[in-house]
Amino acid sequence: MAPSAPAAPLDPRPALLADVCVVGAGGAGLYAALTAAREGARVVLVSATPLAETSSYWAQGGLAAALGADDTPDLHRRDTETAGRGAVRRTAANVLVREAPRAVHDLQELGVVFDHDEQGNLALGLEGGHGKRRVAHAGGSATGRRVVRQLSAVVVEEPGVTVLENARAAALWTTPEEGRCVGVVCEDGRTIRARATILATGGAAALWRRTTNPPGSLGIGLMLAHAAGAALADLEFVQFHPTAIIGVPGREGFLVTEAIRGEGATLLDARGERFVEELAPRDEVARAIFSKVREQGTDHVDLDMRHIDPALFPNVVSALRDHGLDPVTQLLPVAPACHYVMGGIVADLDGGTTVPGLYAIGESACTGLHGANRLASNSLSECFVMGRRAGLAGLEEPGLLPGLGGPPASSTILRPSRETRQAMWDLAGVERDREGLTRLREDPHPLARMVATCALAREESRGAHLRTDFPALDPALDGMHAVVRGGEPPVLERWR
């Protein structure tokens, strides 16, 4: 395992002072920064990449919200709980479904243009696990791109926000007595002092060899929070997207949004036959494809979208054509790829973690919302619902404390080796067992080890967590979450 960069000495310049420091400039981070700034706060936004090049930028899904005349928040919650397989925290689900419609309207007021039908009404898509059309898109499958671009443009015009691009957080600044988080140390030694620090650093799906995520999705925020004393949870619940392109150079792992299946695209086996209900929850579809591939001795199944209007998904069609695949005339070779880690930094309904002054939102957080299997397009909605909540809650933290002493030294950022990523795919992939997870527990990468220990602790199969040695769901584990604190083994706790 190689570090991304050697540790840097602390920057001699004085620390930047802020009310709120937001680490990560995807949808959740941008929205949290805007929320706090519009309340009059001084905000520093730390972005590892130039704005509009984050993981949210690549999100093809939309925002799930009960906006249709035939829909209600309660119906949205029921679908969320069904997909989550008995592990969804109802209070978190209620927050999402009740506040998601407002998030869509707020984004419209910020200039995001969502797709409309011929009558001028908001066009709502149908995706796997949803009983109603409730997914709002912007530019079809270009939703992430459109939303992040617009929010980035608003942020750079917001006088209360200072943006540090190409800056990477390398340590959280905590007080020795209380363990309160009072800021961030960047990889280059630059420091930020803040009343509240919000981690919006994305997920960890790029720890797996085959992934739909950009290479930076390595769980950096989870490791920073864990090092500062924050609890993590549910790391065994890892969603594998069913339809990622396979065997196409330059497009390996490219996600073909399930909104295409919502419009009628079908999955075909090697005999050209349908074998699964295409709009079942993702864990079911991914397992069905995984089993069919093994049964027929192939490495993929085919997605047939030849009868789908290409104008509905222009960026998907264009990206595939650029790499020699024409979805209007050809079948698409697809197979599961690691897509979304339901677990993360334990967070309450305002994003507050077990470390005072530290918040986590978006895919880096675990509120229990997604349970054992995330309902499609709930994640972007979560970014904006929780981004707003954390942005406001952070302003309730006490003012900057005098006499804190010096910040910690910048540390190296551990990145997984090729061997670790292969081991994650082989031993903690769509299927797992005790033997493989025990081997993975010895991996050099700390987050890989924590995934293994959480998966070993859950001796059942539930949602995206399939143990071949414990193939049945154990009702005694309904509502239970594997929580990791410090170097201790995971503890299964019931969240209400």
XYZ file of C-alpha atoms in Angstrom:
496
model
C 0.000 0.000 0.000
C 1.431 3.330 -1.029
C 0.712 6.721 0.512
C -0.548 9.387 -1.866
C 2.025 11.898 -0.656
C 4.609 12.283 2.098
C 3.566 14.148 5.204
C 4.050 17.896 4.889
C 5.187 20.302 7.597
C 2.541 22.664 8.886
C 2.051 25.741 6.748
C 3.577 28.757 8.537
C 0.647 30.965 7.532
C -2.016 31.525 10.216
C -4.950 29.147 10.178
C -7.959 30.168 8.120
C -10.852 30.969 10.466
C -14.381 29.844 9.683
C -17.705 29.159 11.294
C -18.029 26.031 9.168
C -15.405 24.055 7.286
C -16.847 21.702 4.676
C -14.575 18.958 3.329
C -15.777 17.727 -0.045
C -17.420 19.620 -2.890
C -19.943 17.149 -4.243
C -23.656 17.764 -4.007
C -23.810 17.380 -0.226
C -20.786 19.583 0.494
C -21.803 22.332 -1.908
C -25.296 22.483 -0.495
C -24.110 22.473 3.128
C -21.681 25.301 2.350
C -24.389 27.359 0.651
C -26.856 26.743 3.468
C -24.434 27.948 6.139
C -23.205 30.923 4.102
C -26.728 32.136 3.461
C -27.232 32.245 7.227
C -24.324 34.687 7.408
C -21.617 32.164 8.278
C -18.002 32.252 7.156
C -17.424 29.004 5.268
C -14.267 27.338 3.973
C -14.907 24.641 1.363
C -12.059 22.155 0.884
C -12.150 20.361 -2.479
C -9.640 17.705 -3.515
C -10.426 18.450 -7.165
C -11.457 21.527 -9.121
C -15.132 22.279 -8.525
C -17.573 20.192 -10.601
C -15.198 17.230 -10.877
C -16.423 15.308 -7.830
C -18.152 11.922 -7.563
C -21.573 13.600 -7.561
C -20.722 14.954 -11.009
C -20.908 11.415 -12.402
C -24.194 10.487 -10.725
C -26.632 9.256 -13.374
C -29.559 8.776 -11.019
C -31.895 11.555 -9.995
C -33.532 12.810 -6.834
C -36.213 10.580 -5.353
C -39.071 12.624 -3.911
C -42.828 12.150 -3.534
C -43.861 14.835 -6.012
C -46.486 13.016 -8.095
C -50.217 13.398 -7.539
C -50.467 9.660 -6.873
C -47.542 9.579 -4.437
C -46.987 10.374 -0.752
C -44.009 10.506 1.606
C -45.367 7.426 3.385
C -45.319 5.429 0.146
C -41.746 6.597 -0.463
C -40.792 5.518 3.060
C -42.346 2.075 2.591
C -40.352 1.514 -0.589
C -37.197 2.676 1.202
C -37.806 0.216 4.038
C -38.638 -2.647 1.686
C -35.400 -2.135 -0.239
C -33.433 -1.810 3.028
C -34.411 -5.322 4.167
C -35.282 -4.654 7.791
C -32.237 -2.489 8.525
C -33.596 0.985 7.707
C -33.761 3.438 10.604
C -37.300 4.742 10.336
C -36.569 8.164 11.812
C -33.917 8.719 9.129
C -36.273 7.526 6.399
C -39.004 9.864 7.634
C -36.654 12.848 7.496
C -35.675 12.018 3.923
C -39.133 11.417 2.487
C -40.673 14.455 4.165
C -37.915 16.883 3.207
C -36.923 15.597 -0.252
C -39.698 17.508 -2.093
C -38.459 20.742 -0.525
C -34.906 19.899 -1.652
C -36.056 19.619 -5.265
C -37.844 22.981 -5.041
C -34.828 24.606 -3.367
C -32.548 23.383 -6.148
C -34.931 24.829 -8.727
C -34.714 28.185 -6.977
C -30.916 27.929 -7.179
C -31.165 27.540 -10.950
C -31.183 23.779 -11.475
C -33.452 22.979 -14.417
C -35.151 19.605 -14.014
C -36.713 17.730 -16.917
C -40.359 18.418 -17.742
C -42.904 16.570 -19.850
C -44.748 17.967 -22.866
C -47.397 19.478 -20.586
C -44.763 21.379 -18.625
C -44.993 19.182 -15.535
C -41.949 17.815 -13.749
C -41.022 14.558 -15.510
C -40.728 11.784 -12.924
C -38.897 8.559 -13.715
C -39.386 5.024 -12.414
C -36.415 3.135 -10.991
C -35.823 -0.181 -9.277
C -37.656 -0.687 -5.983
C -39.965 2.322 -6.436
C -43.695 1.700 -6.592
C -44.356 5.112 -8.140
C -42.692 7.434 -10.605
C -40.838 9.743 -8.233
C -37.321 10.330 -9.591
C -36.588 13.844 -10.868
C -33.787 14.130 -13.444
C -31.918 17.027 -14.990
C -30.782 16.291 -18.525
C -31.861 12.661 -18.274
C -28.957 10.673 -16.878
C -26.801 13.823 -16.620
C -28.427 14.851 -13.323
C -25.256 14.817 -11.223
C -23.410 16.846 -13.816
C -26.149 19.473 -14.135
C -26.729 19.863 -10.394
C -23.053 20.038 -9.399
C -22.217 22.484 -12.174
C -25.008 24.807 -11.144
C -24.267 24.634 -7.430
C -20.557 25.174 -8.106
C -21.401 28.291 -10.098
C -23.547 29.606 -7.235
C -20.871 28.814 -4.625
C -18.108 30.732 -6.390
C -20.353 33.815 -6.430
C -21.225 33.467 -2.734
C -19.110 35.979 -0.774
C -19.304 33.982 2.446
C -17.577 30.926 0.960
C -13.816 30.574 0.495
C -13.011 27.670 -1.830
C -9.730 25.781 -1.562
C -9.429 23.722 -4.746
C -6.907 20.884 -5.150
C -6.647 20.743 -1.348
C -6.892 17.456 0.515
C -7.766 17.038 4.174
C -5.121 14.912 5.886
C -6.126 15.145 9.569
C -8.910 16.455 11.763
C -7.891 18.963 14.432
C -9.290 17.875 17.805
C -8.846 19.194 21.326
C -6.922 16.925 23.706
C -9.368 17.214 26.623
C -12.847 17.039 25.098
C -11.915 15.472 21.775
C -13.896 18.234 20.039
C -13.200 18.744 16.351
C -12.070 22.334 15.814
C -10.812 22.197 12.255
C -8.826 20.491 9.549
C -5.209 20.083 8.515
C -4.638 19.759 4.762
C -2.086 17.556 3.057
C 0.095 20.577 2.227
C 0.099 21.694 5.883
C -2.516 24.451 5.515
C -4.877 24.619 8.512
C -8.494 25.686 8.984
C -10.053 26.410 12.379
C -13.834 26.140 12.526
C -16.733 25.898 14.953
C -18.077 22.967 12.946
C -16.424 20.637 10.451
C -18.616 18.815 7.925
C -17.242 15.780 6.103
C -18.861 15.311 2.684
C -16.054 13.241 1.197
C -18.051 10.555 -0.598
C -17.874 6.810 -0.308
C -15.425 3.958 -0.599
C -16.558 1.903 -3.599
C -13.231 2.330 -5.419
C -11.646 0.059 -2.793
C -13.079 -2.753 -4.927
C -11.319 -3.664 -8.176
C -14.441 -3.420 -10.314
C -16.357 -0.228 -9.567
C -18.619 2.406 -11.069
C -16.914 5.097 -8.978
C -14.041 7.459 -9.831
C -10.653 6.398 -8.415
C -10.782 8.868 -5.516
C -13.735 7.137 -3.801
C -11.533 5.401 -1.248
C -13.222 6.213 2.046
C -10.722 8.940 2.959
C -13.276 10.765 5.110
C -14.157 7.558 6.953
C -10.507 7.000 7.843
C -10.020 10.614 8.936
C -13.092 10.434 11.161
C -12.115 7.063 12.608
C -8.638 8.379 13.439
C -10.294 11.283 15.281
C -12.399 8.898 17.376
C -15.658 8.779 15.412
C -17.674 5.564 15.232
C -18.294 3.844 11.880
C -21.127 1.448 11.059
C -22.642 -0.896 8.458
C -19.472 -1.314 6.391
C -20.610 -4.798 5.360
C -23.553 -3.354 3.438
C -22.064 -2.610 0.007
C -24.282 -2.193 -3.036
C -23.224 -3.649 -6.358
C -24.890 -1.913 -9.276
C -26.313 -4.569 -11.604
C -25.607 -2.929 -14.964
C -22.039 -1.711 -15.371
C -20.335 -2.126 -18.748
C -17.762 -4.920 -18.899
C -14.999 -5.675 -21.385
C -15.015 -2.325 -23.181
C -11.639 -0.514 -22.938
C -12.104 2.990 -21.597
C -15.607 2.230 -20.366
C -15.009 -0.639 -17.929
C -17.395 -0.117 -15.015
C -19.373 2.620 -16.785
C -22.772 2.648 -15.107
C -25.825 2.302 -17.326
C -28.504 3.943 -15.219
C -31.446 1.823 -14.189
C -33.733 4.610 -15.341
C -33.197 2.966 -18.740
C -34.711 -0.221 -17.334
C -37.464 1.961 -15.928
C -38.299 2.895 -19.524
C -38.466 -0.759 -20.547
C -34.939 -2.043 -21.235
C -34.527 -5.770 -20.498
C -31.755 -8.082 -19.275
C -31.014 -11.158 -21.384
C -28.900 -14.225 -20.640
C -26.592 -16.058 -23.045
C -29.647 -17.697 -24.670
C -31.294 -14.333 -25.231
C -33.915 -14.963 -22.544
C -35.088 -12.681 -19.754
C -34.242 -14.101 -16.336
C -35.045 -11.401 -13.748
C -37.563 -8.673 -13.008
C -35.524 -5.699 -14.155
C -36.996 -3.239 -11.657
C -36.575 -5.365 -8.545
C -34.331 -3.797 -5.875
C -30.674 -3.669 -6.853
C -29.498 -6.432 -4.543
C -31.893 -8.904 -6.194
C -30.937 -7.921 -9.728
C -27.202 -7.944 -9.007
C -27.385 -11.416 -7.441
C -29.472 -12.731 -10.330
C -26.883 -11.511 -12.845
C -23.999 -12.849 -10.742
C -25.646 -16.284 -10.553
C -26.551 -16.360 -14.253
C -23.018 -15.463 -15.310
C -21.610 -18.257 -13.136
C -24.226 -20.756 -14.324
C -23.612 -20.077 -18.019
C -19.838 -19.663 -17.809
C -19.792 -16.129 -19.223
C -18.557 -12.840 -17.795
C -21.674 -10.779 -18.547
C -25.339 -10.665 -19.484
C -26.825 -8.351 -22.108
C -28.839 -5.198 -21.580
C -31.246 -4.611 -24.453
C -32.204 -0.954 -24.834
C -32.505 -0.983 -28.604
C -36.161 0.039 -28.471
C -35.546 2.920 -26.008
C -35.596 6.465 -27.409
C -31.902 7.512 -27.331
C -32.940 11.136 -26.846
C -34.017 10.244 -23.297
C -30.432 9.355 -22.290
C -28.151 11.379 -24.555
C -25.000 11.265 -22.421
C -25.181 7.467 -21.954
C -25.670 6.916 -25.674
C -22.885 9.364 -26.564
C -20.407 7.859 -24.076
C -21.037 4.348 -25.346
C -20.792 5.340 -28.989
C -17.474 7.059 -28.288
C -16.136 3.650 -27.277
C -17.569 1.586 -30.087
C -20.940 0.520 -28.664
C -24.176 1.693 -30.246
C -27.029 0.937 -27.818
C -29.574 1.691 -30.542
C -28.409 -1.288 -32.591
C -26.353 -3.455 -30.197
C -26.814 -5.341 -26.949
C -24.720 -3.987 -24.077
C -22.463 -6.358 -22.076
C -23.083 -5.674 -18.371
C -22.238 -7.199 -15.000
C -22.338 -5.999 -11.382
C -19.733 -3.537 -10.089
C -19.216 -2.014 -6.651
C -21.298 1.134 -6.539
C -22.260 2.419 -3.081
C -21.271 1.726 0.524
C -24.366 2.030 2.714
C -22.166 2.224 5.810
C -19.975 5.105 6.906
C -19.465 7.540 9.772
C -22.230 7.141 12.347
C -24.357 10.297 12.116
C -27.582 11.552 13.671
C -30.449 13.228 11.846
C -28.505 16.495 11.601
C -25.288 14.799 10.509
C -23.727 15.019 13.987
C -21.151 12.302 14.708
C -19.859 10.824 17.959
C -17.095 13.489 17.915
C -18.349 16.932 19.099
C -18.128 19.544 16.376
C -17.785 16.948 13.587
C -20.566 16.248 11.075
C -20.838 13.754 8.218
C -23.248 13.848 5.290
C -23.835 12.115 1.968
C -22.186 8.786 1.217
C -19.524 9.305 3.886
C -22.240 9.154 6.573
C -24.345 6.350 7.995
C -27.660 7.451 9.505
C -29.312 4.077 8.926
C -31.356 5.531 6.066
C -30.297 2.980 3.467
C -30.349 -0.107 5.631
C -28.939 -3.160 3.882
C -29.694 -1.965 0.350
C -30.111 1.623 -0.859
C -33.270 2.459 -2.766
C -32.333 3.919 -6.143
C -31.888 7.723 -6.237
C -32.351 8.173 -2.493
C -28.681 9.090 -2.225
C -28.807 12.372 -4.159
C -31.911 13.379 -2.217
C -30.039 12.547 0.994
C -27.165 14.815 -0.056
C -29.404 17.873 -0.151
C -31.686 17.017 2.763
C -28.754 16.279 5.074
C -26.552 19.001 3.586
C -29.119 21.588 4.619
C -29.588 20.063 8.078
C -25.863 19.871 8.821
C -25.228 23.352 7.449
C -27.742 24.765 9.922
C -26.818 22.520 12.855
C -23.144 23.427 12.566
C -24.005 27.026 13.355
C -25.264 25.945 16.781
C -21.766 24.860 17.820
C -19.876 27.091 20.308
C -17.646 29.844 18.986
C -13.987 29.369 18.168
C -12.107 28.524 21.331
C -8.941 30.431 22.281
C -5.752 28.731 23.386
C -6.256 25.440 21.562
C -2.570 24.783 21.094
C -1.080 23.754 17.791
C -2.833 21.572 15.213
C -1.718 17.984 14.569
C 0.844 17.272 11.902
C -0.419 16.431 8.449
C -0.380 12.665 7.943
C -0.028 10.517 4.877
C -3.176 9.399 3.052
C -3.185 5.635 2.675
C -4.315 4.329 -0.671
C -5.094 0.702 -1.426
C -2.681 -1.400 -3.413
C -3.784 -3.324 -6.492
C -3.685 -6.448 -4.331
C -6.039 -4.913 -1.761
C -8.556 -3.901 -4.421
C -8.463 -7.400 -5.915
C -8.870 -8.939 -2.466
C -11.881 -6.726 -1.769
C -13.491 -7.909 -4.994
C -12.672 -11.583 -4.433
C -13.349 -11.812 -0.695
C -15.977 -9.118 0.017
C -17.778 -9.001 -3.303
C -21.315 -9.984 -4.259
C -20.834 -13.184 -2.231
C -18.710 -13.658 0.915
C -17.926 -16.374 3.455
C -16.032 -16.766 6.714
C -12.864 -18.135 5.121
C -12.468 -15.267 2.672
C -13.417 -12.561 5.155
C -10.959 -13.951 7.688
C -8.215 -13.636 5.095
C -9.303 -10.097 4.243
C -9.131 -9.171 7.930
C -5.330 -9.438 7.606
C -5.116 -6.963 4.709
C -2.683 -4.015 5.143
C -5.394 -1.439 4.443
C -7.297 -0.381 7.600
C -10.652 0.186 5.909
C -10.467 -3.185 4.150
C -9.936 -4.792 7.541
C -12.931 -2.965 9.013
C -15.177 -4.070 6.134
C -14.086 -7.653 6.798
C -14.730 -7.474 10.539
C -18.203 -5.982 10.063
C -19.062 -8.641 7.483
C -17.817 -11.385 9.812
C -19.935 -10.020 12.646
C -23.126 -10.276 10.585
C -23.753 -14.017 10.397
C -26.696 -13.855 8.016
C -27.566 -12.739 4.489
C -29.444 -9.437 4.287
C -29.813 -7.123 1.299
C -26.460 -6.463 -0.343
C -24.631 -8.618 2.246
C -24.695 -12.256 1.046
C -22.903 -14.807 3.225
C -22.855 -18.178 1.448
C -22.162 -19.849 4.810
C -25.156 -18.053 6.387
C -27.580 -17.836 3.425
C -30.732 -17.010 5.414
C -31.882 -13.716 6.889
C -31.918 -13.815 10.712
C -34.998 -11.937 12.028
C -33.212 -11.482 15.362
C -30.882 -9.062 13.557
C -33.643 -6.790 12.235
C -32.685 -3.190 12.991
C -29.199 -4.179 14.148
C -26.108 -2.289 12.978
C -22.445 -3.279 13.210
C -20.688 -0.340 14.923
C -16.888 0.057 15.003
C -15.275 2.215 17.687
C -11.530 2.668 17.839
C -9.639 -0.604 17.542
C -12.404 -2.667 19.153
C -14.303 -5.404 17.294
C -17.689 -4.372 15.848
C -20.656 -4.408 18.190
C -24.151 -5.127 16.869
C -26.494 -2.408 18.161
C -30.190 -1.840 17.620
C -31.010 1.629 16.272
C -34.507 2.989 16.770
